[in-house]
Coordinates of C-alpha atoms and ligand atoms in Angstrom, one line a residue:
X1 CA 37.9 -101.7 13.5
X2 CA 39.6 -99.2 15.7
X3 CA 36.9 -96.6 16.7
X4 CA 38.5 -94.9 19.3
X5 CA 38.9 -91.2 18.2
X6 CA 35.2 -91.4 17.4
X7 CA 33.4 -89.0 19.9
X8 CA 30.2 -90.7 20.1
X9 CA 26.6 -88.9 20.2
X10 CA 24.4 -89.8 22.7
X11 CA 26.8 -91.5 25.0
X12 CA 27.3 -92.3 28.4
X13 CA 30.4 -90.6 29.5
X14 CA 33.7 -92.3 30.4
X15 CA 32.4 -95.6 29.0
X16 CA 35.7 -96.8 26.7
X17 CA 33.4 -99.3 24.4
X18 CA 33.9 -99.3 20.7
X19 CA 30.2 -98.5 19.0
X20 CA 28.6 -101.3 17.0
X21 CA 29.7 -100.3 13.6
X22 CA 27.5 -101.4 10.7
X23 CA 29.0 -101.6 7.1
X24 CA 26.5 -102.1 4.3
X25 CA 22.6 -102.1 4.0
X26 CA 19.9 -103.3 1.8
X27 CA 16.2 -103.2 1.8
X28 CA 15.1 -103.2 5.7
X29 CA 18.4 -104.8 6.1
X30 CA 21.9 -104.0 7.4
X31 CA 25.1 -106.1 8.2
X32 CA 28.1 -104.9 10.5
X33 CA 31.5 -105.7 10.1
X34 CA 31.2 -109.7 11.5
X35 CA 28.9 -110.5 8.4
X36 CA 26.2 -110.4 11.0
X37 CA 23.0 -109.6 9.0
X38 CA 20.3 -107.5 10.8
X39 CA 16.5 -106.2 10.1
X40 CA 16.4 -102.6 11.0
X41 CA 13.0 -102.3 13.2
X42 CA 13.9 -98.8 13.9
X43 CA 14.9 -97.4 10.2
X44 CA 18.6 -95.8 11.7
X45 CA 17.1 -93.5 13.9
X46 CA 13.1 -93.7 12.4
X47 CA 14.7 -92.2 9.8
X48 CA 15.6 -94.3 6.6
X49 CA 11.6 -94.6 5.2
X50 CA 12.2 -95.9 2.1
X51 CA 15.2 -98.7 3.0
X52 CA 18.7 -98.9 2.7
X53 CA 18.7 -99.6 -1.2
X54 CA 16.6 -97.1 -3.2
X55 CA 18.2 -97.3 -6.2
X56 CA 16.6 -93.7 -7.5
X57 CA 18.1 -92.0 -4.4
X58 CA 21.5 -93.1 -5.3
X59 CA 21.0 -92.1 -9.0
X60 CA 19.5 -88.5 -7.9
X61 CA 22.4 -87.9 -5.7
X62 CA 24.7 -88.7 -8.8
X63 CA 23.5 -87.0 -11.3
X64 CA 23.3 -83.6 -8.9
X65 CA 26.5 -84.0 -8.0
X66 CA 27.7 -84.1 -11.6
X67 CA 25.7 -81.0 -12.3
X68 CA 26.0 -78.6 -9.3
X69 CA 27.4 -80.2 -6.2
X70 CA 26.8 -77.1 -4.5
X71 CA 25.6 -73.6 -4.7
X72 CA 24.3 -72.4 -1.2
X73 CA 21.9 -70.0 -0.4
X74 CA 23.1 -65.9 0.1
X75 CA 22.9 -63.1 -1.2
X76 CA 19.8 -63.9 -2.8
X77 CA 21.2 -66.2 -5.3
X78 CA 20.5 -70.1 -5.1
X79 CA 19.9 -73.4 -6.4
X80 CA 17.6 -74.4 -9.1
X81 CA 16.9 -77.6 -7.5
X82 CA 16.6 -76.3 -3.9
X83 CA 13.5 -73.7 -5.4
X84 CA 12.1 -77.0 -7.1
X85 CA 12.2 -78.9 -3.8
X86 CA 10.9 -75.4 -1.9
X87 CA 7.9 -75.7 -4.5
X88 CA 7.3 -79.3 -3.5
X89 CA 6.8 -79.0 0.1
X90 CA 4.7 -76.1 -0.2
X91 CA 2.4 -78.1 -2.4
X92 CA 2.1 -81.1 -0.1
X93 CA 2.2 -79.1 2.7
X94 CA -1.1 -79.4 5.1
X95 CA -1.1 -76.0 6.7
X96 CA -1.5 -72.6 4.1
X97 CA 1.7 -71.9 3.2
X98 CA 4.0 -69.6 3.4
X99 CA 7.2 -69.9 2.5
X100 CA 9.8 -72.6 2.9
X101 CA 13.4 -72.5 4.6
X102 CA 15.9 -75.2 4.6
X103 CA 18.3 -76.2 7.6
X104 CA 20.5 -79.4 7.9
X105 CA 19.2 -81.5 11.0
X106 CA 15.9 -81.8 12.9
X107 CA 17.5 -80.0 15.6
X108 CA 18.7 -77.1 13.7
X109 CA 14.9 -76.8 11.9
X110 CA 13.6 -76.8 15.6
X111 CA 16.3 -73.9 16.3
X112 CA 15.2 -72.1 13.4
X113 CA 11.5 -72.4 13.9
X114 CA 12.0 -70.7 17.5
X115 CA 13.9 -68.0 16.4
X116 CA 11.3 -67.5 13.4
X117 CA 8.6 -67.6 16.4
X118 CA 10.6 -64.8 18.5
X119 CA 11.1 -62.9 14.8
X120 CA 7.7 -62.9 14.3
X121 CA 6.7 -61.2 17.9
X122 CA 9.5 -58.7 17.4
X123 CA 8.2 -57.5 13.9
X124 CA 4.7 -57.5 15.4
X125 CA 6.5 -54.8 18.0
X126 CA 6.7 -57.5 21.3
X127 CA 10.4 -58.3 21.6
X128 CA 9.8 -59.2 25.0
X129 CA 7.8 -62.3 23.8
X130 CA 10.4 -64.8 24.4
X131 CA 9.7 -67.9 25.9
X132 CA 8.8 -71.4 24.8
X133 CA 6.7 -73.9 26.1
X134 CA 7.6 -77.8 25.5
X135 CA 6.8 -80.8 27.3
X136 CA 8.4 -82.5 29.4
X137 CA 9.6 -85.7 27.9
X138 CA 9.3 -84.3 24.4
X139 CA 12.5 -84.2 22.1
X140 CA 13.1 -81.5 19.7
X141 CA 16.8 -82.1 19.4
X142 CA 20.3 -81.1 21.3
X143 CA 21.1 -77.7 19.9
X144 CA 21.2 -75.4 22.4
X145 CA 17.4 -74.1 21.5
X146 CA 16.1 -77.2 20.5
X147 CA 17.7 -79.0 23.5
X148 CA 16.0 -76.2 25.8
X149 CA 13.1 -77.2 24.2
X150 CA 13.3 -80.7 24.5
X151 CA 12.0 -81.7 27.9
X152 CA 14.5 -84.8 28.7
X153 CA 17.2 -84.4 31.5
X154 CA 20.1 -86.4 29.8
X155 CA 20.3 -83.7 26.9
X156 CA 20.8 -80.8 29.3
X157 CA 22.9 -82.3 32.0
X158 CA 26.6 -80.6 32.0
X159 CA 25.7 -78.2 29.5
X160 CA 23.8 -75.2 31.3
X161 CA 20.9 -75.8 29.1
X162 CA 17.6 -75.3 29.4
X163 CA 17.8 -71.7 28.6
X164 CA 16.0 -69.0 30.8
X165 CA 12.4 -68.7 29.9
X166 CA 12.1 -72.5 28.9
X167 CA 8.9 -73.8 29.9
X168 CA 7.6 -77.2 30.6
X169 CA 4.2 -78.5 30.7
X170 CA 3.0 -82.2 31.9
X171 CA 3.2 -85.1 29.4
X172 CA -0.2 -85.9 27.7
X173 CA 0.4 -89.5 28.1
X174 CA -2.2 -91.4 30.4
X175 CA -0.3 -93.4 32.0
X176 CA 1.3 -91.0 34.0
X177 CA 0.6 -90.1 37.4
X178 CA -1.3 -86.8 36.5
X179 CA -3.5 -89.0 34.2
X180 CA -4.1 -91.7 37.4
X181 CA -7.8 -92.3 37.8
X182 CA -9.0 -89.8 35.3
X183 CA -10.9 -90.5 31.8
X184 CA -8.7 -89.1 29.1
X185 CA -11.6 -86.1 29.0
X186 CA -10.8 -85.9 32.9
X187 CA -6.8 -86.1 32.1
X188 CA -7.3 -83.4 29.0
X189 CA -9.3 -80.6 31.3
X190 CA -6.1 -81.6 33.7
X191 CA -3.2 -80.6 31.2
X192 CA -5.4 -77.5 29.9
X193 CA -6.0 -76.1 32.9
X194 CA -2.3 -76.6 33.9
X195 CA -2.1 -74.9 30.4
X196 CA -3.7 -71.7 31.5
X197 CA -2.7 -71.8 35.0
X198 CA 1.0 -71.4 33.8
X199 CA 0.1 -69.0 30.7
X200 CA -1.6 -66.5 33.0
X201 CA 1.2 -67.0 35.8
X202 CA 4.1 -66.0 32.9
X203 CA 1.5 -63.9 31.2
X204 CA 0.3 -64.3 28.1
X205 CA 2.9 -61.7 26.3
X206 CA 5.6 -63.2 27.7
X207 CA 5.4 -66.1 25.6
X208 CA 6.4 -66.6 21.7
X209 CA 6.0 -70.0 20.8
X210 CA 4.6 -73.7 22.0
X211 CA 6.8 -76.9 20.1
X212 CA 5.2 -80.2 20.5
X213 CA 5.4 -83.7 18.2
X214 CA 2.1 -84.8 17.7
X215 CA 3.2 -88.1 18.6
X216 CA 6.2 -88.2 21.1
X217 CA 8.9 -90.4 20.0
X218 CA 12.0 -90.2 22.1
X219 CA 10.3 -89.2 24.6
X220 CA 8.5 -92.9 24.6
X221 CA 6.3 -93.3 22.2
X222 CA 3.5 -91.2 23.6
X223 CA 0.0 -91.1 21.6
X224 CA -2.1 -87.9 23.5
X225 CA -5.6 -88.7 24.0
X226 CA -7.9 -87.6 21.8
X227 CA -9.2 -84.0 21.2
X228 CA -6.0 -82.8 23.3
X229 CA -4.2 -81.0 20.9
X230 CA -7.4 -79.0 19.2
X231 CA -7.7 -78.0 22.6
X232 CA -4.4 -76.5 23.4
X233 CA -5.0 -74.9 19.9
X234 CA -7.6 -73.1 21.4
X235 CA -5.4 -71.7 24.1
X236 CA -2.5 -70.7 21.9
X237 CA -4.8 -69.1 19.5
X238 CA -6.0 -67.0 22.2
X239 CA -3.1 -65.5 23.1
X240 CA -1.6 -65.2 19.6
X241 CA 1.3 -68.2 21.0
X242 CA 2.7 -69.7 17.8
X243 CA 2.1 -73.7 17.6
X244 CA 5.5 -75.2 16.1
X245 CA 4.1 -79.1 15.4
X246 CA 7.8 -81.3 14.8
X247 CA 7.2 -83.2 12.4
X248 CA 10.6 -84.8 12.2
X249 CA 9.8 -88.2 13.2
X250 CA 5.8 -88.4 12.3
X251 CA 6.0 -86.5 8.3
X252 CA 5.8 -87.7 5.1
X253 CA 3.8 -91.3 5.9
X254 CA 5.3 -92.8 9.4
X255 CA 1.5 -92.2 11.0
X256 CA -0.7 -93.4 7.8
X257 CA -1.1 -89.6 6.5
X258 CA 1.2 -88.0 4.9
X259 CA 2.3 -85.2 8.4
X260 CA 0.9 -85.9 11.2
X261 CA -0.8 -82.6 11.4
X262 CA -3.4 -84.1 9.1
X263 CA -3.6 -87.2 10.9
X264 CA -4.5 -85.1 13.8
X265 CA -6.5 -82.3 12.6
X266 CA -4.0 -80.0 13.8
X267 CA -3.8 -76.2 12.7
X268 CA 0.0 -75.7 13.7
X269 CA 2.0 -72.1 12.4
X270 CA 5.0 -74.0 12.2
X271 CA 6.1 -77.6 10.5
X272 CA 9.6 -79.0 10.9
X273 CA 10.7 -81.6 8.8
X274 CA 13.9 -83.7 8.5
X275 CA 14.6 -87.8 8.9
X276 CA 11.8 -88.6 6.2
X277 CA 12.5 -85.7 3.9
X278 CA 15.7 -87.5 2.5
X279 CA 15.2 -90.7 4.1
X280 CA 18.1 -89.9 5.7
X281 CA 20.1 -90.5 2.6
X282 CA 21.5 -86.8 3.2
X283 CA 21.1 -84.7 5.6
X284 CA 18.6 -82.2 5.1
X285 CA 15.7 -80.4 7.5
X286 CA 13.2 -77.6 6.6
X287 CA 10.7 -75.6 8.3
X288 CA 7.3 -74.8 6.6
X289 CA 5.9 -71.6 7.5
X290 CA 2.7 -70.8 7.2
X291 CA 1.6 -67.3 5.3
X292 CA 0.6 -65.6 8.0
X293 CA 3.5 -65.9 9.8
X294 CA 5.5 -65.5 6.2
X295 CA 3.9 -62.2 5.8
X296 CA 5.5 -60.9 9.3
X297 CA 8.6 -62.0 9.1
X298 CA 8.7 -61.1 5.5
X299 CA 7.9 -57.2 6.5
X300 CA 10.2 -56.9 9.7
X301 CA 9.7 -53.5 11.6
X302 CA 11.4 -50.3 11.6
X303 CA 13.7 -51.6 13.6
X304 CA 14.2 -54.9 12.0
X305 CA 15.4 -54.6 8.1
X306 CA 16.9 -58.2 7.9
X307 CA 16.2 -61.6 8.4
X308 CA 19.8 -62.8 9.9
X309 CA 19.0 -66.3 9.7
X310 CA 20.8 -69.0 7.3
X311 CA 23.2 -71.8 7.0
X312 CA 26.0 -72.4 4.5
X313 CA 24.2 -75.7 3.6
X314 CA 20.5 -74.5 4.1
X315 CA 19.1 -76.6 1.2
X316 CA 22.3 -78.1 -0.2
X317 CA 21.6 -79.3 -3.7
X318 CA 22.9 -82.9 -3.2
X319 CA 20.3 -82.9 -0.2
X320 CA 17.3 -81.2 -1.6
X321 CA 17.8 -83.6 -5.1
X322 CA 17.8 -86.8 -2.8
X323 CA 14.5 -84.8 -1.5
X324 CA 13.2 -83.9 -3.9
X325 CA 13.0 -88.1 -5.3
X326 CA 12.2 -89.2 -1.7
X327 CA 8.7 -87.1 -2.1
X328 CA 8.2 -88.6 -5.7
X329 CA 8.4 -91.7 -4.9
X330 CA 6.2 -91.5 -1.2
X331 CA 3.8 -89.4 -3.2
X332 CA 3.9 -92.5 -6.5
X333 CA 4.1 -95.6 -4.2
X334 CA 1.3 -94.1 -1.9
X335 CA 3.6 -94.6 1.3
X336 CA 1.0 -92.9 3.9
X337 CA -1.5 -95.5 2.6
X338 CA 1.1 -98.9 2.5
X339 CA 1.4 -97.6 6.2
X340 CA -2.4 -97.7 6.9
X341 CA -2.5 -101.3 5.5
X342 CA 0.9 -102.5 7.0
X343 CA 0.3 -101.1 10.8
X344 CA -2.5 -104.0 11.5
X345 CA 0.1 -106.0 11.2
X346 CA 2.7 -104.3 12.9
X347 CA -0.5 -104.0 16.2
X348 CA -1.6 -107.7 15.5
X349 CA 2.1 -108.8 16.4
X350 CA 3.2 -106.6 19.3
X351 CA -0.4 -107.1 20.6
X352 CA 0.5 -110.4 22.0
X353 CA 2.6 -108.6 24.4
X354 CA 0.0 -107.2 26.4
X355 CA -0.4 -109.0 29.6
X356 CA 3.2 -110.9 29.4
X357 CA 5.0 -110.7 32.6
X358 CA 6.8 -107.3 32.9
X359 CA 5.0 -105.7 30.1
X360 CA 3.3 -102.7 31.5
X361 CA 2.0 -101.5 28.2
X362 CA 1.9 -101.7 24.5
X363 CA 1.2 -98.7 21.5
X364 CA 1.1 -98.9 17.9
X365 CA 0.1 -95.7 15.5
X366 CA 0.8 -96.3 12.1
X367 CA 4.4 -97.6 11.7
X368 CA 5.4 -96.9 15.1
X369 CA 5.8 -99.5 18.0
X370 CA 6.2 -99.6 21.7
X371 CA 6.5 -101.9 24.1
X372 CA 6.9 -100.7 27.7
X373 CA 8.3 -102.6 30.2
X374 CA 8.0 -102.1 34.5
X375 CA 11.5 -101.3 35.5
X376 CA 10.1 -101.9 38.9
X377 CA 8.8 -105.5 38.0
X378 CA 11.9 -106.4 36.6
X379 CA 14.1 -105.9 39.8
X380 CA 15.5 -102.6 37.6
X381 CA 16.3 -99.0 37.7
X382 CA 14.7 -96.9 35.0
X383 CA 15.8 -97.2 31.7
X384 CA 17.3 -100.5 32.1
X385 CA 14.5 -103.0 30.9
X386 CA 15.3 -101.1 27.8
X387 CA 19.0 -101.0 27.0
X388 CA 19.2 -104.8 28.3
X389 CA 16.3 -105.7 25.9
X390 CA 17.4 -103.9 23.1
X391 CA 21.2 -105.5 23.6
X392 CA 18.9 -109.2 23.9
X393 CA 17.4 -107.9 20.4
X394 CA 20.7 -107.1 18.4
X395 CA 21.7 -110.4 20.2
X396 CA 18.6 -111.9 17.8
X397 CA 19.1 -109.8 14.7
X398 CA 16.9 -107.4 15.1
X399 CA 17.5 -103.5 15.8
X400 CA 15.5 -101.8 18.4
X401 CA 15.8 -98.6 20.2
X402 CA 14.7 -97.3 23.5
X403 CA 13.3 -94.4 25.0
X404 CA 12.7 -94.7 29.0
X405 CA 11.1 -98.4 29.4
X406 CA 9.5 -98.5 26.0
X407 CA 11.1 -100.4 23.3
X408 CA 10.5 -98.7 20.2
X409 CA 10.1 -100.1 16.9
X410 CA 10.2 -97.5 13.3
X411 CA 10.4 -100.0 10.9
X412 CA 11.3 -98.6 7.7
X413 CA 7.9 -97.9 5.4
X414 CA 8.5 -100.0 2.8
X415 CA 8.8 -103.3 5.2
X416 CA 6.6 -105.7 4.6
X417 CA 4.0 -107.9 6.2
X418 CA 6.9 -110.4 6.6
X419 CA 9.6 -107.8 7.2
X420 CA 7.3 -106.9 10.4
X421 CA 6.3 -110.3 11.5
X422 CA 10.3 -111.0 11.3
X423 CA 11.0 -108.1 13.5
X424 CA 8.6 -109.0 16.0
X425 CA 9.5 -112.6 15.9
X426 CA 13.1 -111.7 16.7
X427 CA 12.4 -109.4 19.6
X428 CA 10.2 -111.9 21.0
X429 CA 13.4 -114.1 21.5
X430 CA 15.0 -111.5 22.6
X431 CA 11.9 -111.0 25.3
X432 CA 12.2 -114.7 26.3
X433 CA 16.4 -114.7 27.1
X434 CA 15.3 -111.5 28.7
X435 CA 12.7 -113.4 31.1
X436 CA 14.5 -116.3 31.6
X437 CA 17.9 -114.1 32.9
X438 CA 15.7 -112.3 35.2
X439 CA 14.2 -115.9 36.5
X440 CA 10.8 -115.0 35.1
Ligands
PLP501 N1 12.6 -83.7 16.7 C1 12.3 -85.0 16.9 C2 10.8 -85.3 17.1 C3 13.2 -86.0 16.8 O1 12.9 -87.2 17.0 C4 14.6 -85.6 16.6 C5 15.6 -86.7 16.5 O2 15.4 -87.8 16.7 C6 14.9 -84.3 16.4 C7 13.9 -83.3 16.5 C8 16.3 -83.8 16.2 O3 16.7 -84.2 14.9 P1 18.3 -84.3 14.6 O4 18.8 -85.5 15.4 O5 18.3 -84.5 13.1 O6 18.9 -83.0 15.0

């Protein structure tokens, strides 16, 4: 298949390669176009929860189409269905909601949220509240908010990006070199006090808004030790900095709870939501606000009389009626809790990683994987354990992603015990014609 007009996200530049191109899909399975059948261990792009074939998804899709392909939202005039699916997020929403808006990607959610966050400051009188604090390695997507926000240098290389008053704060993951020799209390009382350090050095009214994903996914799989986000809670709430929690990757079931705020007791102003909501059958993204930020933004100022904030699909029909089926069915088939009893299995298999030659380290949460190789063990540049292991993977029918040196699985939810055991099984091959080419 001649995919040379395609430009590519998410590619290296100059290379002439034609992409992988995949042609049909079913259950936790997808074929390209050699017949060659694959099991998806990372659900597209952790995105496609519920499998390749939901057969309700297809039928909501239909019938909305039939009946209003589209009616967007302006002028205070929208669709039924995209009210319905507004209703539905507020009610399984875990923060006090608050009103729902709609966007198209993760990314553009992200955008939205921080413009809400420098919104709200204005209506509260403090226009000059404008900067955002991320951390480094953390992805919030490649618009150019979102991508200032996200704390990875490949997404702002060549594009002038981050934005001015973009701020980044230390990983919380413990096996970095700010976490060497310290217990994760010791590592904790190091990232707050960096915290407060750089909050007192910008000043406090300087800054509008703090983004974080409860668990980091592109960014490497990064699980933050325990009690570390209640205690940056305590610090934003101080100084009246909203707490956006992105959701895209860790709502609606991919930890074992339903958002990830619940999983971690957190207490964020801000959800986004996108991947999961549809699983990915359409695009679709949305931000959850919670009331007390709702009832700013809802007032403005005198000097503020509009909210100039929308897109032309913001809660497209199509989208929010594959939505709105997508939470029916998590919500019916308990999806949160088939991830609590499937990720034992999903630990028990990559456990037997740990300790193999050039494994540095290896984290499951819920329906999330890593595997983390030592580019420096391997004879290897950064970043290149993964890309050759995840080529060895597709090489044994199984589809991987990486972030850094961690191979990441995000098995769709509805795999089973054998589905994950099959996934495992294949990398491991992979893992062994990886060894034995690097004379291990
Ligand atoms: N936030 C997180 C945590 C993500 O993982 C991603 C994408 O992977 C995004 C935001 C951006 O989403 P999108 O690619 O839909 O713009």
């Amino acid at each position: 298949m001649d995919s040379s007009t395609l430009l590519e996200p998410h590619t290296v530049v100059g290379l002439p390669t034609a992409p992988h191109v995949i042609t049909r899909g079913e259950g936790v399975r997808v074929w390209d176009t050699e017949g060659k059948e694959y099991v998806d261990g990372v659900a597209g792009l952790w995105c496609v929860t519920l499998g390749y074939s939901e057969p309700r998804l297809v039928e909501a899709a239909a019938k909305q189409l039939e009946r209003l392909p589209f009616y967007g939202s302006f002028n205070h005039r929208t669709a039924d269905v995209t009210v319905a699916l507004a209703d539905d997020l507020a009610a399984l929403s875990p923060i006090p909601m608050g009103r729902v808006f709609f966007g198209n990607s993760g990314s553009d959610a992200n955008d939205s949220a921080i413009k809400f966050a420098w919104f709200y400051h204005c209506a509260k009188g403090r226009s000059h509240r404008k900067k955002i604090l991320s951390h480094h390695r953390g992805y919030h997507g490649a618009t150019t908010a979102a991508g200032s926000a996200t704390g990875l240098a490949h997404i702002h290389n060549g594009f002038g990006i981050p934005l001015p008053g973009f701020l980044r704060m230390h990983t919380p993951d413990v096996l970095s070199t700010q976490a060497n020799g310290l217990s994760d209390e010791e590592f904790v009382d190091w990232l707050i006090d960096e915290l407060e350090l750089l909050i007192s050095q910008e000043g406090p009214d300087t800054i509008a808004a703090f983004i974080a994903e409860p668990i980091m996914g592109a960014g490497g799989l990064v699980i933050p030790p325990d009690g570390y986000y209640a205690r940056v809670e305590e610090v934003l709430k101080q100084h009246d900095i909203l707490f956006i929690a992105d959701e895209v990757i860790t709502g609606f079931g991919r930890t074992g709870s339903m958002f990830g705020t619940t999983e971690f007791g957190l207490r964020p102003d801000m959800i986004t939501v996108a991947k999961g909501l549809s699983s990915a059958y359409l695009p679709i993204s949305a931000v959850l606000v919670s009331g007390e930020v709702c009832d700013v933004l809802a007032k403005g100022s005198q000097e503020i009389r509009s909210f100039g904030h929308g897109f032309t699909y913001s809660g497209h029909p199509v989208a929010a009626a594959v939505a709105r089926e997508t939470l029916a069915i998590v919500q019916e088939r308990d999806i949160p809790g088939r991830v609590r009893a499937a990720a034992p299995v999903l630990t028990n298999a990559l456990d037997k990683f740990l300790g193999a030659p050039l494994v540095r380290d290896v984290r499951t949460y819920g329906l999330l994987g890593g595997v983390e190789f030592d580019a420096v063990a391997c004879g290897l540049r950064p970043g290149e354990p993964g890309k050759e292991l995840v080529t060895a993977a597709a090489e044994h029918g199984v589809l991987l992603r990486f972030a850094g040196d961690t191979v990441v699985f995000a098995p769709p939810l509805v795999s089973t015990d054998a589905d994950l055991e099959e996934m495992v099984d294949r990398f491991a091959a992979a893992y062994r014609s990886f060894l034995s080419t690097h004379g291990v």
